[in-house]
PDB file of C-alpha atoms in Angstrom:
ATOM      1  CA  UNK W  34      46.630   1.225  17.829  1.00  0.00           C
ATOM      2  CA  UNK W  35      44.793  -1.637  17.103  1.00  0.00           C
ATOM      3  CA  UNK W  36      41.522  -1.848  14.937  1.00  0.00           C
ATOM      4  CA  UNK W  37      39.691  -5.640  15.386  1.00  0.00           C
ATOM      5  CA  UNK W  38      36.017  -4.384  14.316  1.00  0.00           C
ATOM      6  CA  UNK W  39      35.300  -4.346  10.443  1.00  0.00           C
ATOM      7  CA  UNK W  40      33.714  -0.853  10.852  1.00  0.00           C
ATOM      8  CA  UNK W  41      37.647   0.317  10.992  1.00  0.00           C
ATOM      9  CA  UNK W  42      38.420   3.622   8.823  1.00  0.00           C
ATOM     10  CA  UNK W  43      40.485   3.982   6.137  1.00  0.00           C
ATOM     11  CA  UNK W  44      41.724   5.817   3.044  1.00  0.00           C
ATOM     12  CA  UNK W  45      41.720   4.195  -0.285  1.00  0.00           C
ATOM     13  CA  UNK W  46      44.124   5.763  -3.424  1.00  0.00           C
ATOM     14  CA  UNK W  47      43.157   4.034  -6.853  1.00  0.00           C
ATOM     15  CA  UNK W  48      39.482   3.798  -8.162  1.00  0.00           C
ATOM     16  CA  UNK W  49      40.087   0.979 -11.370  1.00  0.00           C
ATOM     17  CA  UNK W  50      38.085  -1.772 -11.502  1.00  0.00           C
ATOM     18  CA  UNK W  51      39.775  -3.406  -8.776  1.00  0.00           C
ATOM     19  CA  UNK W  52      39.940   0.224  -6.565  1.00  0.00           C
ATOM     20  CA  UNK W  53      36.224   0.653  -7.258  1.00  0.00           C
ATOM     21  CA  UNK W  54      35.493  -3.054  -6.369  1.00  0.00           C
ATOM     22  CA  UNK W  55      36.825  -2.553  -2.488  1.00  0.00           C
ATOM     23  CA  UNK W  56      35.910   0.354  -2.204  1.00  0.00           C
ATOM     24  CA  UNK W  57      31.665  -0.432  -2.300  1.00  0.00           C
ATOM     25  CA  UNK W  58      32.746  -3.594  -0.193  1.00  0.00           C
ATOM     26  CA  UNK W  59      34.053  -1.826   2.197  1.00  0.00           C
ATOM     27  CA  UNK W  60      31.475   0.539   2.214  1.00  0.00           C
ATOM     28  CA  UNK W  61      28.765  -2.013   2.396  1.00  0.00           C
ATOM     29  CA  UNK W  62      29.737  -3.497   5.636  1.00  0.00           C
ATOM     30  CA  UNK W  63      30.191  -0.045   7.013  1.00  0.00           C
ATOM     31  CA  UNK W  64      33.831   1.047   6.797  1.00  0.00           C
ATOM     32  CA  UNK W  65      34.332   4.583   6.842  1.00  0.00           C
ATOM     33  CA  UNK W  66      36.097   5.274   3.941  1.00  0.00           C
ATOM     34  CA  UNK W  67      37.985   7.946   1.777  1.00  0.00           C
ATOM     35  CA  UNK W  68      39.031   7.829  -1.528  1.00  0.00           C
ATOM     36  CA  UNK W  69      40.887   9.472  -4.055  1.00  0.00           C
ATOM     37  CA  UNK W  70      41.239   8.880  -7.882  1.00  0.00           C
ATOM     38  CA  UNK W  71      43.899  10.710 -10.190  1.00  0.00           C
ATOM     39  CA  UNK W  72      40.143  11.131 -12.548  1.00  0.00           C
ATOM     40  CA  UNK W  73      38.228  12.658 -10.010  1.00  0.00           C
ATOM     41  CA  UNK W  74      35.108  11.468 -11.306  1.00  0.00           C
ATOM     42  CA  UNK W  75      35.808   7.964  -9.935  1.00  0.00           C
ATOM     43  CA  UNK W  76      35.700   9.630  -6.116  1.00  0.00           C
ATOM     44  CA  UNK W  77      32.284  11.561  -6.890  1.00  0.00           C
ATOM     45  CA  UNK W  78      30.647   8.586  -8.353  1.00  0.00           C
ATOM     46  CA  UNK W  79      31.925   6.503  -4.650  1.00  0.00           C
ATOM     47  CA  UNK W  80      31.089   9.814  -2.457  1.00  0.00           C
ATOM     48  CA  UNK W  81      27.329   9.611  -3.876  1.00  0.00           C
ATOM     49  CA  UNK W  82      27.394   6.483  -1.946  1.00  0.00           C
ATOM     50  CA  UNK W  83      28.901   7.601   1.064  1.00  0.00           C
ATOM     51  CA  UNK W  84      32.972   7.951   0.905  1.00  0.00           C
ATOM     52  CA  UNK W  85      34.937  10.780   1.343  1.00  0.00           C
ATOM     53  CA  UNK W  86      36.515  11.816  -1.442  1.00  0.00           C
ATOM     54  CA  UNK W  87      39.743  13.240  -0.766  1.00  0.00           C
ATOM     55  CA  UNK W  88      40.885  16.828  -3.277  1.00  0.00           C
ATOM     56  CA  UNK W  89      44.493  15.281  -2.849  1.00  0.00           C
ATOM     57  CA  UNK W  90      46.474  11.683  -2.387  1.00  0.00           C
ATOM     58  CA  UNK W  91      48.073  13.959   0.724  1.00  0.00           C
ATOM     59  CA  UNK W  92      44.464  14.387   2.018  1.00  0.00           C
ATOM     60  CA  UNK W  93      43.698  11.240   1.717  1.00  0.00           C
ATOM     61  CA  UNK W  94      46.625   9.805   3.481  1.00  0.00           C
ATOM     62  CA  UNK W  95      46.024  12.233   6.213  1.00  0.00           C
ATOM     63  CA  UNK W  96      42.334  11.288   6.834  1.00  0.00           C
ATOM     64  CA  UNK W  97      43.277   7.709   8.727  1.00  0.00           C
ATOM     65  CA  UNK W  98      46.235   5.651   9.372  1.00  0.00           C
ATOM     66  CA  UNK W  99      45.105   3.064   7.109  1.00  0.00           C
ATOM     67  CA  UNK W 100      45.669   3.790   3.954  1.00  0.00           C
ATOM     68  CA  UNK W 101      45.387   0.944   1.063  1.00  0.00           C
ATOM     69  CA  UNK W 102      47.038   1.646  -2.257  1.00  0.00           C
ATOM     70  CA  UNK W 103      45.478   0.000  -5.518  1.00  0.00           C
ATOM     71  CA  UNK W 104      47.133   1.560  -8.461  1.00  0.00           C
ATOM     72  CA  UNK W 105      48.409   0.888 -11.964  1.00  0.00           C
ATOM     73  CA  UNK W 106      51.681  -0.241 -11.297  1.00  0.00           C
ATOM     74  CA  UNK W 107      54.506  -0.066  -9.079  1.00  0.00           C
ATOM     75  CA  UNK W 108      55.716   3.736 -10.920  1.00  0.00           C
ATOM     76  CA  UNK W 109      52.287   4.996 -10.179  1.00  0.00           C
ATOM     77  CA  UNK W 110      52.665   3.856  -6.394  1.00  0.00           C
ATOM     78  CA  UNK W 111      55.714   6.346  -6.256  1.00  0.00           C
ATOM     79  CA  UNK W 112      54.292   8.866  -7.905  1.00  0.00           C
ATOM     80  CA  UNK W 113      50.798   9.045  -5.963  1.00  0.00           C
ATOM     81  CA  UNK W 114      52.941   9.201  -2.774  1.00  0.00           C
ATOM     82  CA  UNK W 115      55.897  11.375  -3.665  1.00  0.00           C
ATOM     83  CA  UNK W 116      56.251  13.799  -1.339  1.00  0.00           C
ATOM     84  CA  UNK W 117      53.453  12.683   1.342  1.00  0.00           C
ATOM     85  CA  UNK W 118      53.919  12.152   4.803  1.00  0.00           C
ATOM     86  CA  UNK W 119      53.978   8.755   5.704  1.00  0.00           C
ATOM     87  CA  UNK W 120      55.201   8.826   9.438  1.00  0.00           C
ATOM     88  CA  UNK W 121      52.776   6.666  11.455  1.00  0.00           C
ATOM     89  CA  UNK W 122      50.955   5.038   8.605  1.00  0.00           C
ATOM     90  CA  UNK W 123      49.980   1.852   8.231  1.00  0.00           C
ATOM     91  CA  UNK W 124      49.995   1.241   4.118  1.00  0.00           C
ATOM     92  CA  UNK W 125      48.977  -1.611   2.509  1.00  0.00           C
ATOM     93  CA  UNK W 126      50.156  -2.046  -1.006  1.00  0.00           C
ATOM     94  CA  UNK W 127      47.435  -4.086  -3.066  1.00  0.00           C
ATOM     95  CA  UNK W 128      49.035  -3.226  -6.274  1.00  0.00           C
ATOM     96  CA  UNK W 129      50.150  -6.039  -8.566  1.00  0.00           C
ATOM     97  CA  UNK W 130      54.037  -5.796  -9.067  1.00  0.00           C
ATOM     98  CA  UNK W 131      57.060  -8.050  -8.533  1.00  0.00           C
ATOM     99  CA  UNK W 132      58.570  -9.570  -5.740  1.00  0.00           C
ATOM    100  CA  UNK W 133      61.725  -7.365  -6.016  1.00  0.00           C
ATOM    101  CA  UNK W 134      59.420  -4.178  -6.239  1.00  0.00           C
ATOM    102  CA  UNK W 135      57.468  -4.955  -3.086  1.00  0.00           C
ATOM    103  CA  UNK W 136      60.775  -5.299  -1.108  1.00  0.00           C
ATOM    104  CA  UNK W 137      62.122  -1.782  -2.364  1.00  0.00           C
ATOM    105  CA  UNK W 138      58.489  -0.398  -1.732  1.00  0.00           C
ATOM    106  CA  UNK W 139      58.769  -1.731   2.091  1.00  0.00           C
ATOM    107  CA  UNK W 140      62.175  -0.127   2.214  1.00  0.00           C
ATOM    108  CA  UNK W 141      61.237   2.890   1.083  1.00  0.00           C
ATOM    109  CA  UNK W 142      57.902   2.798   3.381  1.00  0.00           C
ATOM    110  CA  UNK W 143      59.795   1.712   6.365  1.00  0.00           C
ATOM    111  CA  UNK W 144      62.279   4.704   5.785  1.00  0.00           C
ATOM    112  CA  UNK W 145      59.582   7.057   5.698  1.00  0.00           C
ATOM    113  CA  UNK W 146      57.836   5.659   9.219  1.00  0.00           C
ATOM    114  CA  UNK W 147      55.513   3.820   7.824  1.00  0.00           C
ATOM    115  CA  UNK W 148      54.459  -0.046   8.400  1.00  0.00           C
ATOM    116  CA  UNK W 149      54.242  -1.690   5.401  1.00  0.00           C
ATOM    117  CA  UNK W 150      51.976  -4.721   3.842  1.00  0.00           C
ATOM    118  CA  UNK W 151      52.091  -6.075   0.414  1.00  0.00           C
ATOM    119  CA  UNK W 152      49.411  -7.837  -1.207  1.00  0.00           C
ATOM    120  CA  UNK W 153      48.768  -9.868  -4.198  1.00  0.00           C
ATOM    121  CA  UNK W 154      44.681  -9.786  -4.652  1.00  0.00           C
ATOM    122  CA  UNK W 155      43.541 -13.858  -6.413  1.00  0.00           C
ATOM    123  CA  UNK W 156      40.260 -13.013  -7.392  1.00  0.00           C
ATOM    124  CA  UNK W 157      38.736 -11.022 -10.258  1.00  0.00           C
ATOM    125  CA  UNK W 158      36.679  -7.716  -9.471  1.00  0.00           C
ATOM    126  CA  UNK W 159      33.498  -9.794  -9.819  1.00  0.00           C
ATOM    127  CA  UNK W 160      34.886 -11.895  -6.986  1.00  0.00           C
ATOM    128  CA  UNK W 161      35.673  -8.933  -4.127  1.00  0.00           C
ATOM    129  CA  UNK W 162      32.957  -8.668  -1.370  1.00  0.00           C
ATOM    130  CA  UNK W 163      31.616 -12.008  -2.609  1.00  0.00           C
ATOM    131  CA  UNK W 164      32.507 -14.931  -0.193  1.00  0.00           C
ATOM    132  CA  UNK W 165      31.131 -17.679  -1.866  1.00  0.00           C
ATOM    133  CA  UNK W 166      33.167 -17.180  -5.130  1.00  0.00           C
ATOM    134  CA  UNK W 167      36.427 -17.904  -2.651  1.00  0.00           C
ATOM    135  CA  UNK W 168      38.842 -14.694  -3.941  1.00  0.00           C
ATOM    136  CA  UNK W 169      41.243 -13.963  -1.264  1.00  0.00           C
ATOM    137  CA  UNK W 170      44.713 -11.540  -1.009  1.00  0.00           C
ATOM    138  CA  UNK W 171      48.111 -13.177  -0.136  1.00  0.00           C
ATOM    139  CA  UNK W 172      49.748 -10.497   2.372  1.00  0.00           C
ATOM    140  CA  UNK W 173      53.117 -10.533   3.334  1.00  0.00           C
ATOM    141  CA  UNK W 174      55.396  -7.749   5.422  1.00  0.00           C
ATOM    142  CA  UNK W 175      54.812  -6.219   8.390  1.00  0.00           C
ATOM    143  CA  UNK W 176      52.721  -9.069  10.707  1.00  0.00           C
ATOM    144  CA  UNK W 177      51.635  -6.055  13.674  1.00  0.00           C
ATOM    145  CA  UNK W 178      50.130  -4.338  10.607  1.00  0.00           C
ATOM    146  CA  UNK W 179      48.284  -7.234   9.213  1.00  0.00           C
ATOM    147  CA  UNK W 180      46.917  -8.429  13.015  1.00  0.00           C
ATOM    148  CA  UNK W 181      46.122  -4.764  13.522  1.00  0.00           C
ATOM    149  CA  UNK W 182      43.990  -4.421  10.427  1.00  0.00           C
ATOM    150  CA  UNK W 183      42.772  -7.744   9.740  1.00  0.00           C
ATOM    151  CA  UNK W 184      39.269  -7.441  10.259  1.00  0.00           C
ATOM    152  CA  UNK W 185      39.075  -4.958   8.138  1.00  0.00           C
ATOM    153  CA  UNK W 186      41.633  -6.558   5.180  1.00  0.00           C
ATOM    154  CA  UNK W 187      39.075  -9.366   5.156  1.00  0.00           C
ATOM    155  CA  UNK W 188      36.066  -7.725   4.023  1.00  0.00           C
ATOM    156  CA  UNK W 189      36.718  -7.628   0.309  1.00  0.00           C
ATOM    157  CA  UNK W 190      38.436 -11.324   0.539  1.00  0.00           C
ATOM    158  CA  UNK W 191      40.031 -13.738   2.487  1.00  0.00           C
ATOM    159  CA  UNK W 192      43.217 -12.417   3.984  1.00  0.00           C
ATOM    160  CA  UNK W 193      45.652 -14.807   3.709  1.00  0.00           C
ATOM    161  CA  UNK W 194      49.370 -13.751   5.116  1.00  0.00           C
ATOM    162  CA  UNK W 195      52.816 -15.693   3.670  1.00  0.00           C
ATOM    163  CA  UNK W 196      55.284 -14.283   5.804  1.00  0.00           C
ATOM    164  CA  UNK W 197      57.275 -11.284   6.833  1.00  0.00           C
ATOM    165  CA  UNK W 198      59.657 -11.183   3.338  1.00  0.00           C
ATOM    166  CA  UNK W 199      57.367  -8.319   1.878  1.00  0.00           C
ATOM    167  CA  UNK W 200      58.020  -9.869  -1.961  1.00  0.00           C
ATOM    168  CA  UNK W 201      56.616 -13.007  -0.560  1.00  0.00           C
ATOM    169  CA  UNK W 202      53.135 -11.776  -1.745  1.00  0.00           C
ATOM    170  CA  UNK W 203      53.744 -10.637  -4.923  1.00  0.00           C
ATOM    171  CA  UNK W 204      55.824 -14.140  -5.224  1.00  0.00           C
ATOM    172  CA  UNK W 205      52.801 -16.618  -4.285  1.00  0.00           C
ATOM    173  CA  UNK W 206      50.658 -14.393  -6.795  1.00  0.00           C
ATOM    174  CA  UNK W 207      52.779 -15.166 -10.108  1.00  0.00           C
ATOM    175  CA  UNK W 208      53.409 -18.777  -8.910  1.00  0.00           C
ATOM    176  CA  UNK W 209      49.956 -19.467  -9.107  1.00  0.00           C
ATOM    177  CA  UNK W 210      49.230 -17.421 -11.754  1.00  0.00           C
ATOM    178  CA  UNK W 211      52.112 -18.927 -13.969  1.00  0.00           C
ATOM    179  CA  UNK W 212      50.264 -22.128 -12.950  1.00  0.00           C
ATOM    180  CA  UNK W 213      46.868 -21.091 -14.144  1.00  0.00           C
ATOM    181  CA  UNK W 214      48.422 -19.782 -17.501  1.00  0.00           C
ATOM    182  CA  UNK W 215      50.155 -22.701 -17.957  1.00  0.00           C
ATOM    183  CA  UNK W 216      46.958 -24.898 -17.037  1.00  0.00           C
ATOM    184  CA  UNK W 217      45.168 -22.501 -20.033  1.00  0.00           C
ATOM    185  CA  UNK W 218      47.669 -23.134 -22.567  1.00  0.00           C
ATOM    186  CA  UNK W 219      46.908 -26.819 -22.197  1.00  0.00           C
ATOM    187  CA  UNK W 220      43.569 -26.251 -22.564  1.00  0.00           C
ATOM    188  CA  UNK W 221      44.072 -23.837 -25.432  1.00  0.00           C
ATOM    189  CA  UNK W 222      46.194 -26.720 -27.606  1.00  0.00           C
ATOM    190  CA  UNK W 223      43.093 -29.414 -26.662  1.00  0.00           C
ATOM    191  CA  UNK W 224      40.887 -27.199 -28.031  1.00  0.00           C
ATOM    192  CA  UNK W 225      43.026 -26.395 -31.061  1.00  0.00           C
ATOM    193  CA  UNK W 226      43.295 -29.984 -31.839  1.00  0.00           C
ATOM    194  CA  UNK W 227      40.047 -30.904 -31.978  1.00  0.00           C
ATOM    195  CA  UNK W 228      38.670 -27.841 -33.842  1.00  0.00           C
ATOM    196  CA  UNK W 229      37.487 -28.574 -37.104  1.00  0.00           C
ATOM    197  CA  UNK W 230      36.929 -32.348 -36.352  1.00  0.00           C
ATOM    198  CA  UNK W 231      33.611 -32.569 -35.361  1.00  0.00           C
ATOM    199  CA  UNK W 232      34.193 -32.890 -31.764  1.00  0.00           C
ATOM    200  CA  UNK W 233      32.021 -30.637 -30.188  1.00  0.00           C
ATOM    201  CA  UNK W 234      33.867 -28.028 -28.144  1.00  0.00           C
ATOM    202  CA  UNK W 235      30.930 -28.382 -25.063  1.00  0.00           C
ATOM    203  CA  UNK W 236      31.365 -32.617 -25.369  1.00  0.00           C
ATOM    204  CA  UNK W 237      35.000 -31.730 -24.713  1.00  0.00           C
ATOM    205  CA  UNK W 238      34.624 -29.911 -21.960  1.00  0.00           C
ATOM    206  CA  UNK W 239      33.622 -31.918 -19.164  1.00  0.00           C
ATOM    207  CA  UNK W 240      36.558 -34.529 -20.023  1.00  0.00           C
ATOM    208  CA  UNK W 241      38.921 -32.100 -19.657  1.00  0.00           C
ATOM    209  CA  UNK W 242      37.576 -30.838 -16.197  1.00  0.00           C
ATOM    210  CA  UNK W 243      37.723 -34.271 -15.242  1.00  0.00           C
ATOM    211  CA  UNK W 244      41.354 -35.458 -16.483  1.00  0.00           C
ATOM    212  CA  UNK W 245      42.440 -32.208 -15.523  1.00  0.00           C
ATOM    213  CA  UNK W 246      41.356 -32.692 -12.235  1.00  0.00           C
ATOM    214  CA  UNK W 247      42.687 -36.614 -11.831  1.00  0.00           C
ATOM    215  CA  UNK W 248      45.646 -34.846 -12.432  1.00  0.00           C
ATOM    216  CA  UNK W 249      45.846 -32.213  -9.790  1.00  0.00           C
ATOM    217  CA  UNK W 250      47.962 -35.079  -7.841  1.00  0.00           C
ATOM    218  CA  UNK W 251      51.184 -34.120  -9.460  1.00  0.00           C
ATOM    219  CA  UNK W 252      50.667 -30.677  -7.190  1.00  0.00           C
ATOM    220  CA  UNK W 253      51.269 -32.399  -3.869  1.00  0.00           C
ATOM    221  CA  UNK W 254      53.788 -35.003  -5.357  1.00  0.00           C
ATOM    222  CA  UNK W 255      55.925 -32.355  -7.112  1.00  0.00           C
ATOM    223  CA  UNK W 256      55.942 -30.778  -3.547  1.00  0.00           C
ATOM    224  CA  UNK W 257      57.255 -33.947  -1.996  1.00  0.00           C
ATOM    225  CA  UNK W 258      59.657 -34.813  -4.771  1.00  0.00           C
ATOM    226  CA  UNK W 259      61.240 -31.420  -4.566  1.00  0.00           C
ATOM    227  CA  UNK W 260      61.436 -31.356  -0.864  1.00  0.00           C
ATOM    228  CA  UNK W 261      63.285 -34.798  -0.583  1.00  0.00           C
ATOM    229  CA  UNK W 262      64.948 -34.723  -3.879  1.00  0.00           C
ATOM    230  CA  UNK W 263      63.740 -38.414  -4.383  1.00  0.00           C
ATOM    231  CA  UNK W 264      62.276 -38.373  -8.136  1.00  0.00           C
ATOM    232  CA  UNK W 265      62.790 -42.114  -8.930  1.00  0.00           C
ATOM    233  CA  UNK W 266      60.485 -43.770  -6.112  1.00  0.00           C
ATOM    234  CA  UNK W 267      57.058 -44.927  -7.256  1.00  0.00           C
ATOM    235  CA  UNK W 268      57.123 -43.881 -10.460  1.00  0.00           C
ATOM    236  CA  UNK W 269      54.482 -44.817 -13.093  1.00  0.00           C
ATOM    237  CA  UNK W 270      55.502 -43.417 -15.774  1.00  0.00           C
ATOM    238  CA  UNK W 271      59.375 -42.154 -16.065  1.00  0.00           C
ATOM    239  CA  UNK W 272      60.967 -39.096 -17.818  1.00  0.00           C
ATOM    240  CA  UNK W 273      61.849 -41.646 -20.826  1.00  0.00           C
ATOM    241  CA  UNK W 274      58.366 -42.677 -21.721  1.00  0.00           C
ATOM    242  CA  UNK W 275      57.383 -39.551 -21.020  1.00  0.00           C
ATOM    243  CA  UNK W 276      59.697 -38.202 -23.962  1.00  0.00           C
ATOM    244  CA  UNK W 277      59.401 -40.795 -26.288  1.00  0.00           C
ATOM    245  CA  UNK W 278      55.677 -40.723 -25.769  1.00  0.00           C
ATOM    246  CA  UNK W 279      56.091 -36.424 -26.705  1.00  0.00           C
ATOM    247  CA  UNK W 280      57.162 -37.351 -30.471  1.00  0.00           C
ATOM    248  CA  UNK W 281      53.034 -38.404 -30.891  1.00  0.00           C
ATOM    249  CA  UNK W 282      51.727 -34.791 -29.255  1.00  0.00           C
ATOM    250  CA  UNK W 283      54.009 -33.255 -31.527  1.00  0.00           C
ATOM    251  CA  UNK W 284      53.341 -35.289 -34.901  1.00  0.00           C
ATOM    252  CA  UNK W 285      49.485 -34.770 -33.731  1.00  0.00           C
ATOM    253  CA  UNK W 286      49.644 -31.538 -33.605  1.00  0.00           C
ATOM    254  CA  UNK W 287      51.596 -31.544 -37.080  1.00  0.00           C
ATOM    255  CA  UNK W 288      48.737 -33.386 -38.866  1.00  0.00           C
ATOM    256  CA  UNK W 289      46.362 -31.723 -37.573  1.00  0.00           C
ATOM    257  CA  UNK W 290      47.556 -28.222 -38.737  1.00  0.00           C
ATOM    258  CA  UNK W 291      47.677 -27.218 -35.239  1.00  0.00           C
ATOM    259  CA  UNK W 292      51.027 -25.052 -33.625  1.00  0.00           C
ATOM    260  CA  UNK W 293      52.721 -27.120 -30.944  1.00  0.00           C
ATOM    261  CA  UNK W 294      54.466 -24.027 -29.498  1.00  0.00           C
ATOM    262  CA  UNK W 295      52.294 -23.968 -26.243  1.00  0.00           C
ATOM    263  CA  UNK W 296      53.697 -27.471 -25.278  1.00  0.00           C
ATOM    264  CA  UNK W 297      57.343 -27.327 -26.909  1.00  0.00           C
ATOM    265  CA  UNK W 298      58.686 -25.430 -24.290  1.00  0.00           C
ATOM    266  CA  UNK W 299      58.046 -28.653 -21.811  1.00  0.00           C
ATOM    267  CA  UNK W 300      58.872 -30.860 -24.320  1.00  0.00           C
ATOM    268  CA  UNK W 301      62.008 -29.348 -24.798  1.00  0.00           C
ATOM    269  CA  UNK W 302      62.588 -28.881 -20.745  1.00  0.00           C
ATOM    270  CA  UNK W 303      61.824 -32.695 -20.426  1.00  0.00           C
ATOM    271  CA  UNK W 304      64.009 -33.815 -23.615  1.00  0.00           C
ATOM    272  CA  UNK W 305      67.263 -31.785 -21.881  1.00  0.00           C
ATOM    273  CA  UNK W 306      66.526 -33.179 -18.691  1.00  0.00           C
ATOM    274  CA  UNK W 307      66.735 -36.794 -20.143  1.00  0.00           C
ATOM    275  CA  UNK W 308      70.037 -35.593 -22.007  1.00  0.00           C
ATOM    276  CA  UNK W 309      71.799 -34.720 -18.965  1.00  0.00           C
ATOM    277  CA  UNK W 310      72.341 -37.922 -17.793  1.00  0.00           C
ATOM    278  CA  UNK W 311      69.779 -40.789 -19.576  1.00  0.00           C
ATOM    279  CA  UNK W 312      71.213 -43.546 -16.967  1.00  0.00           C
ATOM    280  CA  UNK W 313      70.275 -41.159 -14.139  1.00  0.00           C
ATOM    281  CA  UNK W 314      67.249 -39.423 -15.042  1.00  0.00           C
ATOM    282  CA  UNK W 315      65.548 -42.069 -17.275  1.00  0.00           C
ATOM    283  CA  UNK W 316      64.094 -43.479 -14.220  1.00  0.00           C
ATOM    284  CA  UNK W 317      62.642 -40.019 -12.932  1.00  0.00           C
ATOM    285  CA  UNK W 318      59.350 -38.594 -12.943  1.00  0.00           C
ATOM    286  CA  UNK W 319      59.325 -35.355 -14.607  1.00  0.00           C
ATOM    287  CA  UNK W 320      59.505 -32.928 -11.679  1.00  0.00           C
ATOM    288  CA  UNK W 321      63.436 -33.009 -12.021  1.00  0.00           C
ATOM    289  CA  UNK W 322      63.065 -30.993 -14.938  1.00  0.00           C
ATOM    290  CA  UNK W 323      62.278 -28.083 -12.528  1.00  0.00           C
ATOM    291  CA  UNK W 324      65.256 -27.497 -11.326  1.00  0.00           C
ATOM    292  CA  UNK W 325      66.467 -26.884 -14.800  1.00  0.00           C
ATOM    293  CA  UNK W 326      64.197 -23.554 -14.774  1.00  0.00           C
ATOM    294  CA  UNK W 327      66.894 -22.345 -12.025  1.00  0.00           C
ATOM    295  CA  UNK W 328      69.113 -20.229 -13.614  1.00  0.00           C
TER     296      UNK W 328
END
């Protein structure tokens, strides 16, 4: 079976933020749709405008062969399903978990006759069913499910699929969101430094957006770096000055009463890297310290 309209059925199980977010998307555009909520409640308030809410997960599951899951966690997954009849299903996992979770979830789908599609939602519940604020979901697993469904996957958000590993998902989620944190604590320690100074934190700003962005090179040329193992060619500024130039972040921070322990970490990563080998790496850029994340 193969569903290319976005007016495709399909049963929903979790009602959160996220759950409830979908769900009035999908509505919206005109998705039959069926819910269920462990708080009951949660289903009324989405039958009122014009779901089905299910008395059971089972019933749920049983109303189409869609059936998207957006629950707490990975345990809550098992335990909405335990027991259910899964034969013929198509079920798409949008529940945030680990790479290594989604895999056994796919395993245990698969063993059950079910197809099975993992998904790692990038966009805030603010974001679903609104195109212009650019949310999408990686999904990654079974690609006959994903073609089957996709007109209907892409109603809340972009539907964006990474390959047929079902932990790829899950894996492209926490990459970028490791990046984003990481981005934040940056911004955290500029903040820090300059509180108290009589630097306006709203003058700040809009240098920060713009080093930040001048910046955003170092995404494509870590890629390259990493891909040909080359780290020496055409660099600027090497892995020494780099480190030597650390000691003045670090004594900044110091006077200024300010923790360094959201830039340490790198400091450190960088300073070990240089240890290694300062003949060899000296002349580096810094994405060689990656690999020393690798354990």
């Amino acid at each position: 079976m193969t569903d290319t309209t976005p007016q495709s059925s399909l049963s929903l199980l979790g009602l959160g933020d996220m759950g409830t977010a979908l769900a009035r998307t999908w509505l919206a555009a005109g998705n039959p749709l069926t819910v269920w909520n462990r708080t009951p409640a949660k289903a009324g308030a989405l039958a009122a405008e014009g779901a089905v809410a299910a008395p059971s997960a089972a019933a749920a599951v049983a109303a189409n062969r869609l059936v998207v899951v957006c629950l707490l966690d990975d345990a809550s997954v098992g335990a909405a399903l335990d027991g259910i009849d899964l034969a013929g299903k198509d079920l798409v996992n949008l529940t945030t978990g680990t790479p290594g979770e989604a895999r056994a979830r796919a395993a245990w789908a698969e063993e059950l006759g079910a197809r099975y599609l993992d998904g790692g939602i990038m966009a805030t519940p603010t974001m679903i069913g609104v195109p212009e604020a650019g949310g999408y979901v990686f999904h990654s697993g079974s690609r006959a499910l994903f073609d089957a469904h996709r007109a209907v996957l892409e109603v809340p958000a972009g539907a964006r699929y990474v390959g047929e590993n079902p932990g790829h998902a899950a894996l492209h989620d926490v990459a970028l969101l490791s990046a984003m944190w990481g981005m934040f604590a940056g911004i955290s320690q500029a903040y820090a430094l300059t509180e108290g100074e009589g630097i306006a934190p709203k003058d700040l700003a809009p240098l920060l957006s713009e080093w930040l962005g001048a910046m955003g090179f170092f995404v494509g040329n870590a890629a390259e770096r990493l891909t040909s193992r080359d780290f020496t060619s055409g660099v600027v500024s090497n892995l020494a000055m780099q480190v030597t130039g650390s000691g003045t972040m670090l004594r900044t921070a110091e006077e200024q009463g300010v923790s360094a322990e959201l830039i340490s970490p790198y400091v450190d990563l960088l300073r070990r890297r240089l240890a290694t080998d300062p003949a060899a790496h000296g002349g580096e850029d810094t994405t060689g310290a990656i690999l020393l994340l690798k354990r």
